[in-house]
Amino acid sequence: MKLKQLLSAVSALAIASTSTGYAQEDYSRFGIEADVPGMCSYASIDAKDYSSRTLNIITHAIPVIGEPTALHAQQFEELTGAKVNVVHVPFGDLFQRILIPFQTNQNAYDVLFYASLWVGDLNRYLEPVPQAYQDASGIQDVTRNYIDVAKWDGQMIQYPMDGDRHYLKYRTDIFSNPEMQERFKSETGRDLSIPATWEEYNEVARVFSGWDWSGNGTNNFGSAEVAKRDDLMFSAFISRAAAFAKHPDVKGGFFFDLETMEPLINSPGFVRGLELFVEASKDWAPGGANFGLGDEIFSFGGGQALMSYSWDDAFIQAQQSDSPIRNNVAAAPLPGASEVWNRDTGQWDTFDEPNRAPYITWGWTSAVSNRSQNQDMAFDYLCFFSNEANTLSDLQIGRFGVNPYRKSHFDAALWTEKLGWDADLAASYVETLSSMDSSQNRVFDLRVPGVSQFMSSMATGVASAIAGQMEPQAALDQVAKEWAQIVERIGADTVRDAYASVVALEDNL
Amino acid sequence: MQGLTRYKLLFLLPGLLILLGIILFPLIFTIRVSFSGWDAIRPGLDWIGGTNYGRLFVDGRFWQSLSRLGAIALTSVMFEYLFGFGLALLVWHQVRFRRITRVLFLIPMMTTPVVMAVIWRTIFHESLGPANDIAGMLGLGTIPWLTHSVWATVVVILVDVWQWTPFMFLLLLAGLLSLPKEPFLAAAIDGAGPIRTFFNVTFPAMAPISVGALIIRLIEASKIMETVYVITSGGPGTSTETSSYYIFIRGLRDFQIGYAAALSVTYLVIMIVLLTIIAKILTNTLVKSGV
């Protein structure tokens, strides 16, 4: 539903109810524009009475996700009379803080907020989302990607409340500047354009690194990337490798061969991605190899870097009202690859139009514990958390970490009218994000038991290559060897069963 | 008399039991966990025999982290000893501003390691930190403090030296202040200069305290974790990954609880053996030989 239609519907409903003598309560004191009728609305939740009951929630530290969790918990308390305890935990500790109570048979938390790729380990402890909630307007509006992310073995066990993906962000003022275009052409012999391949991305980054193209007296750089080993770098590598390793015509697994469970992480596609990652590192800003997500956000969002790719945060940072580059940025799909490794034929296939493989990288999700004695209240809380009015408000506050995940969010008018974005910019953002939903060549995270072990091993291998400790092929051979050992320890059938559901999403089955 | 001894033991027993419980229970539990396959998928204390120990013997990353730890700990403790001794000697005879100087020297030790690590990380931030501004002013260009394996190791050692030199200073100053005056008077009467007095009187007299201080710091330094965690996260690559940090990754990041327990037990045994040998060597070299 388009935003204007949504607002019109809300207004019409308000007028209708007033004219019939039934005045709706004004909930704008909670910071929302208007309540949106439905089973998760302020009015519906207000009608519930959870007095003398306690809801325990574990979530991320403030502000990302933690702040909206606390805010909506407070509102929920006020509306229902429930007591809501919110425990905030730093990201590095969140997994173990959620898992240990389950493993030791404690009923510590009713509601959990966590990274969706952990579903392989947590699924057995989660309560499926009841059909009534799945039928609510909020979930019905969630896009295909995030419905897929919420499901495990065909069943929705995670409650969608965020949408994440990796995409390219770049500076429009520099790309459209004739002087910059001329300089780029003189150095490379080709016209400056939005990188369509990772080779082009590296080339543009190289030309625009180490000099003051912004005119602010300090050196600028071509690319800011999340490269710190234990700070989500594994996602950056997947983004870079996906286009080379995810062949649109080859089915049956991206990280593993689903039949044999043989790791594919050291196949030529991944190695090519790593080689270009290592090549790019030579042109990063000083300390760029130690950039975590926060550094990447501030490097691009603060105007130091020309391009970047990762989650929405850097883009939202760039669009803050006090940003020096506000409305001078745009979004585009991740660069692609002209040559893609075909593991069926054991050859590189050449593509006229670069192969793109959108990475539906893990994002935040929520769930209800299957040990909870308060499942009704817990689902009501999540339903309330992500109701249309709250989400519309949360999307506008960058630090909350809630990113578009409903069809209605992919309406450029939302971003131009509510946040004052330029029309072209909003259009590029919405088109980029929505195009990922329609892709037939998506890559998802490795949502299997022991995912942390797999990703940790991969990040160590990639970091060793970037640090020059190992060659890319040797580093990924080592990762493949460790992955095979992890599969052996966990059990090939256990990993295969879980991985099959990921492959089903990637193969559009 | 026997009755009195019995009563004494009876009164001591609760305290001893609690102490044993506090010390022994976690250790025994860790040993038990190390024989289990406890991870994210298989919770609990199953029995997998010595599988974890077999695995760690071929885990190159663990042994590399152990040797790296040895290099970092020995280097930093050596510098801490030299600087701590030097500062203690300076303050020992200094009369004016003695009190304020001693307090100032102790400040680094009183700060919270994690908070200070964050501040040091900011100082050595290669784009924004003042360390590279100063390096630039000195004509040294941009130094890859945290993205080059050698420099990153230097930073870890530097931060540890900054944080723990005061501890060494405090112990050694206490030792210097407790030394008898007579040997120094005798040396002065014999016409010994300050250097000769130091090597023939002060340093030998300080040997037992030096050995104690070095061993205490080596034990502490071998557990270095927060500095690595905050400043380098073990990087670049694995070049600053120490044993504690590696065990942390395996246990709490990868959630391989059983394997991390086996690593911890092995690490503990190695540390006990190594530190006992080092203590013996230091005692024989510095104390018994009467340097």
Coordinates of C-alpha atoms in Angstrom, one line a residue, chain A residues 16 18 54 66 112 224 230 256 324 347 375 485 504:
Chain A
A16 CA -15.9 8.1 9.8
T18 CA -16.0 10.8 14.6
T54 CA 5.6 -9.6 33.8
G66 CA 17.8 -1.6 22.1
L112 CA 14.2 -12.3 22.1
A224 CA 35.2 2.4 3.1
D230 CA 35.6 -9.8 14.4
F256 CA 28.4 -25.9 0.3
P324 CA 27.7 17.7 5.1
Q347 CA 34.8 -23.2 -15.9
Q375 CA 3.3 -16.2 24.9
Q485 CA 35.9 -30.3 10.3
A504 CA 15.6 -23.6 -1.3

